[in-house]
mmCIF file of C-alpha atoms in Angstrom:
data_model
loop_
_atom_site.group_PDB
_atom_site.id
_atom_site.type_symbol
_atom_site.label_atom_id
_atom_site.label_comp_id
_atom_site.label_asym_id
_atom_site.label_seq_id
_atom_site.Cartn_x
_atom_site.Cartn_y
_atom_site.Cartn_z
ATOM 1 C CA UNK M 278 72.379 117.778 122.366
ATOM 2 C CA UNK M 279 70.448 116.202 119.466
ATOM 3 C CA UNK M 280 72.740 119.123 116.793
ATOM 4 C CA UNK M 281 75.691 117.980 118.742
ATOM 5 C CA UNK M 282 75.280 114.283 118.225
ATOM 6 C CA UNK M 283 74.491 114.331 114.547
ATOM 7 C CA UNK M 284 77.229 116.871 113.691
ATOM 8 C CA UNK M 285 79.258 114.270 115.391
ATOM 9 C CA UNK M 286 78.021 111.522 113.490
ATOM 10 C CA UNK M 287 78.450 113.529 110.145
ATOM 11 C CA UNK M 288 82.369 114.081 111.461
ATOM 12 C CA UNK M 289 82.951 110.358 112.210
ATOM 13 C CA UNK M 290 81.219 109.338 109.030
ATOM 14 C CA UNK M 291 83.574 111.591 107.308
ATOM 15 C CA UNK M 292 86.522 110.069 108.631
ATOM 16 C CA UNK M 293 85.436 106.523 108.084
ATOM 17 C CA UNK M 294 85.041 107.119 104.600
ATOM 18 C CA UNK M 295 88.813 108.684 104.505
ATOM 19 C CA UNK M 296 90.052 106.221 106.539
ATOM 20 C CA UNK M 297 88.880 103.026 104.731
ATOM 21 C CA UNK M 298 88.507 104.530 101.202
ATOM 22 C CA UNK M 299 91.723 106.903 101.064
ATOM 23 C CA UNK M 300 94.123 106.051 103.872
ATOM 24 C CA UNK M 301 94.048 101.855 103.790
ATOM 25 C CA UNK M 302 94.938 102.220 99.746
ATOM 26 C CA UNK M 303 98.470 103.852 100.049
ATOM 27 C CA UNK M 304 100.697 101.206 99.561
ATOM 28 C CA UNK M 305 103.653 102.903 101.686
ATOM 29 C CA UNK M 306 101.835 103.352 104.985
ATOM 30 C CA UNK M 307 102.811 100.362 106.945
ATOM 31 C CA UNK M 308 99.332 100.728 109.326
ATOM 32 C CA UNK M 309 96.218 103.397 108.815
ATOM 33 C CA UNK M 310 96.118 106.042 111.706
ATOM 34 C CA UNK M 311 93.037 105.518 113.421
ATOM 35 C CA UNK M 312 91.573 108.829 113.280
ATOM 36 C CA UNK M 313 88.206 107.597 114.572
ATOM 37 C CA UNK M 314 89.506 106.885 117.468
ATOM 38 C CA UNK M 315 91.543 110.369 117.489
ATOM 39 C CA UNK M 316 87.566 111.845 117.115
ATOM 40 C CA UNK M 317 86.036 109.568 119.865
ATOM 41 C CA UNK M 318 88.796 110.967 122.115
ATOM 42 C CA UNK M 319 88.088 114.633 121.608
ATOM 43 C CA UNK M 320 84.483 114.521 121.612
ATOM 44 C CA UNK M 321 84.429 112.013 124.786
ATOM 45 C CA UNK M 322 87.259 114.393 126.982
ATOM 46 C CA UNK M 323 85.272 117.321 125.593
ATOM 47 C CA UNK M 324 81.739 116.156 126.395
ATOM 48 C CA UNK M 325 81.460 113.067 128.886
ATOM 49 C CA UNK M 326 80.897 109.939 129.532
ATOM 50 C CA UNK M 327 77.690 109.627 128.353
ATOM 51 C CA UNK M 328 78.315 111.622 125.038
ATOM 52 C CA UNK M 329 81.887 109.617 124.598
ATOM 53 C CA UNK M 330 80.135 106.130 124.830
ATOM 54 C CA UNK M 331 77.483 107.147 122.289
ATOM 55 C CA UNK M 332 80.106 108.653 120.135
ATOM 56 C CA UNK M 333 82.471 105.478 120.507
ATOM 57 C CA UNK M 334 80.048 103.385 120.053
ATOM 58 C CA UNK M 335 78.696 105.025 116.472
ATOM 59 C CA UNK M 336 82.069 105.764 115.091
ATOM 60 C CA UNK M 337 82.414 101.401 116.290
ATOM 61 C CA UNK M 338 79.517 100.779 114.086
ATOM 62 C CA UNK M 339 80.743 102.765 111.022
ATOM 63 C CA UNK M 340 83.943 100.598 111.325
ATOM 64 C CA UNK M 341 82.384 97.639 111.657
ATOM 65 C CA UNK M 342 79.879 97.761 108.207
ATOM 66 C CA UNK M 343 83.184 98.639 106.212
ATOM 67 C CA UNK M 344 85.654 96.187 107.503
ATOM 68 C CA UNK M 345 85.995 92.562 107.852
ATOM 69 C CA UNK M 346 86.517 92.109 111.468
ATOM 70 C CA UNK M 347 83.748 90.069 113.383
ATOM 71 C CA UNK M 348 80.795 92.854 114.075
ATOM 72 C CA UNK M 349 80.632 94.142 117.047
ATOM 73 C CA UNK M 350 84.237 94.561 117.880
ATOM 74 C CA UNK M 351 85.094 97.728 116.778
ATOM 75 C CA UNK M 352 81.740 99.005 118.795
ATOM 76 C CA UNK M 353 82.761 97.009 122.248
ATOM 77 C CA UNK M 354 86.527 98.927 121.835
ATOM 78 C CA UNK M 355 85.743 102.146 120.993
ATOM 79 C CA UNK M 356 82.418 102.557 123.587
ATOM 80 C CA UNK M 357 85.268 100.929 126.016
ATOM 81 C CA UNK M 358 87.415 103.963 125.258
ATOM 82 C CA UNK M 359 84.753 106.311 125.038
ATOM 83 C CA UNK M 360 83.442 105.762 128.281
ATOM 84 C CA UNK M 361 87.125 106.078 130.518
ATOM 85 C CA UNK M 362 88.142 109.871 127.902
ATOM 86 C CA UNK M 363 84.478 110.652 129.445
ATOM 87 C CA UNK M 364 85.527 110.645 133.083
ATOM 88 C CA UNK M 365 88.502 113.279 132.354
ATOM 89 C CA UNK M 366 85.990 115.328 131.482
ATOM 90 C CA UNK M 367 86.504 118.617 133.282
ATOM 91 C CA UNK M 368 89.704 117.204 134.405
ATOM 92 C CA UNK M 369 92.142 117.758 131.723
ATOM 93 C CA UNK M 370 93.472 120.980 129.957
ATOM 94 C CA UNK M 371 93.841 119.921 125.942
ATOM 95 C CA UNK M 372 94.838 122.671 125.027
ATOM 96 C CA UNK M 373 98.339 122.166 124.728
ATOM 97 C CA UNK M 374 100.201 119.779 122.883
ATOM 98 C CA UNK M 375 101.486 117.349 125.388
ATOM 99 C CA UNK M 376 98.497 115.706 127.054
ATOM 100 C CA UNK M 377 96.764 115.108 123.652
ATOM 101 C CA UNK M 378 99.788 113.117 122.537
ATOM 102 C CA UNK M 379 99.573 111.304 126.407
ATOM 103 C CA UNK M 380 95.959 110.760 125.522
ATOM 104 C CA UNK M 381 96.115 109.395 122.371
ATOM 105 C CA UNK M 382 99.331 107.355 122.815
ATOM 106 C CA UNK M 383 97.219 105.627 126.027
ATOM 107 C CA UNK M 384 93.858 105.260 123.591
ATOM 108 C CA UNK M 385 96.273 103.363 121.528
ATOM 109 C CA UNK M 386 98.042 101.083 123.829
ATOM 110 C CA UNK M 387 94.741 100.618 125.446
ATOM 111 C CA UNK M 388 92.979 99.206 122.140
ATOM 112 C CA UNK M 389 95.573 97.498 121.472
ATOM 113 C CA UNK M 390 95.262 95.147 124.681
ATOM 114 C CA UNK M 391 91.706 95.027 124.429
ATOM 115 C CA UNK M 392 92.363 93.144 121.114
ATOM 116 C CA UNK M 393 94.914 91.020 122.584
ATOM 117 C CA UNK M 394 92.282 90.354 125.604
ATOM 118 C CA UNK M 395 89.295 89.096 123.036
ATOM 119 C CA UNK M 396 91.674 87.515 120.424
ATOM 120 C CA UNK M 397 92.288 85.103 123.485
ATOM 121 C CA UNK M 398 88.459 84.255 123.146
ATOM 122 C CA UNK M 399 87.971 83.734 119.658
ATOM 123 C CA UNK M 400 91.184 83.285 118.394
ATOM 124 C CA UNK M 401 89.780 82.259 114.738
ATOM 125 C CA UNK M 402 88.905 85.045 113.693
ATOM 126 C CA UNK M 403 90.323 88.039 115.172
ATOM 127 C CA UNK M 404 94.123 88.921 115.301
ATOM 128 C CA UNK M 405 95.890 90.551 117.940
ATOM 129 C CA UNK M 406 98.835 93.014 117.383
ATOM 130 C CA UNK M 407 102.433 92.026 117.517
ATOM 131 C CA UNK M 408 103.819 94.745 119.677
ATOM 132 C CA UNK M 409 107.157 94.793 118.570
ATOM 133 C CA UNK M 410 106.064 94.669 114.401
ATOM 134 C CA UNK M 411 106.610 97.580 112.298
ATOM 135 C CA UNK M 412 102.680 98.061 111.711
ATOM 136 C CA UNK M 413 101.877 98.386 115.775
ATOM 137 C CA UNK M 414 104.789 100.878 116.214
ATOM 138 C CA UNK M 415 103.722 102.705 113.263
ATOM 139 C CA UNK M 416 100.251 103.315 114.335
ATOM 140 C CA UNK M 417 100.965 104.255 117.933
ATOM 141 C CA UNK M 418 103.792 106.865 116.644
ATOM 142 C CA UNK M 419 100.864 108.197 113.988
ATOM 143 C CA UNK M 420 97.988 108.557 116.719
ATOM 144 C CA UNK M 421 100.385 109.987 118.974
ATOM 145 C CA UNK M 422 101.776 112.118 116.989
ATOM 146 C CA UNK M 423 98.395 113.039 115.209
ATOM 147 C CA UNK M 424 96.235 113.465 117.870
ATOM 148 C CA UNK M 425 97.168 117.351 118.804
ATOM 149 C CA UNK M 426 96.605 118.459 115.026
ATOM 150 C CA UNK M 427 92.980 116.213 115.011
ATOM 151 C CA UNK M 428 92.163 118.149 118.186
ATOM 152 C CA UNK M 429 93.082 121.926 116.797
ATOM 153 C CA UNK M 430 90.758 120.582 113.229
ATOM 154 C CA UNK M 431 87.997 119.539 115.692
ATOM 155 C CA UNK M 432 88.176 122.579 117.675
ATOM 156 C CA UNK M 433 87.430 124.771 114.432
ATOM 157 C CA UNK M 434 83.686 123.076 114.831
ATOM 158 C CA UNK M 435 83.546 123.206 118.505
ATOM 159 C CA UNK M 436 80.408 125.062 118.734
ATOM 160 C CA UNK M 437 78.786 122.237 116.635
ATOM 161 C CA UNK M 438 80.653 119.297 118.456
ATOM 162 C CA UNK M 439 80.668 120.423 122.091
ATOM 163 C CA UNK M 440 77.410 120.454 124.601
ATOM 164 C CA UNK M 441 77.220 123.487 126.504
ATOM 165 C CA UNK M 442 79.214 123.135 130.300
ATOM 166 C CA UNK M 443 75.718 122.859 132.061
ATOM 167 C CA UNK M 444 74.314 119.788 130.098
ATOM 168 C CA UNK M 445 77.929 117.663 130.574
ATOM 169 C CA UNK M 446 77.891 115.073 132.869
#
């Protein structure tokens, strides 16, 4: 479990870095793709509850030291959606290519009105999507449309990434 989690870490840490550093500098993308979250969703259907609340919650954390939202609000979304792509665990074929677009179209959407629900409690300082603008649309097209080619990467290193059936909860 202990290999799993820090191979996990190492993964998330990777795509932090080309997130933030890489992604948010090109001019022409009207929003970032939030292949963090893509990550939390793969290891959390793959491994659990447990495992997807640890993972959303460290992949939060990441986001949080290298952006300028209040801290602590990337780490209450993502262990939010860590913990409900945990209970489909054992439920859901991701194989295909379908489902992974449902799943990360839904992570999406569901983000989105977590925002919405906490901008309405500190309105100062964080900002809620539009979602009709060009930047929501834009990132729920990208994480929809990314999510079934982040899954097939992540399955390369599934022997690192995933717990063995018996230790999933």
């Amino acid at each position: 479990m202990l290999k799993s989690f820090s191979f996990s870490a190492m993964i998330l840490l990777c795509f932090v870095i080309f997130e933030t550093a890489i992604l948010s500098n090109m001019l022409f993308l009207p929003a970032v793709p939030d292949f963090l979250l893509l990550v939390t969703l793969y290891i959390s259907v793959h491994n659990g509850r447990l495992f997807g609340v640890s993972t959303g919650f460290i992949s939060g954390l990441f986001l949080d030291f290298l952006s300028v939202s209040p801290f602590g609000l990337h780490c209450l979304l993502r262990t939010i959606i860590g913990y409900f792509a945990g209970v489909f665990n054992k439920t859901l074929n991701m194989s295909g290519i379908a489902l992974p677009v449902l799943i990360g179209f839904s992570a999406t959407v569901i983000k989105v009105i977590l925002i919405g629900i906490i901008s309405v409690f500190f309105p100062d300082s964080i900002v809620a999507y539009s979602l009709l603008s060009k930047a929501f649309l834009f990132e729920l097209a990208a994480n929809a449309l990314l999510t079934p080619l982040v899954f097939k990467f992540l399955d390369l290193f599934s022997s690192l990434l995933l717990l063995n059936p018996e230790n999933v909860s």
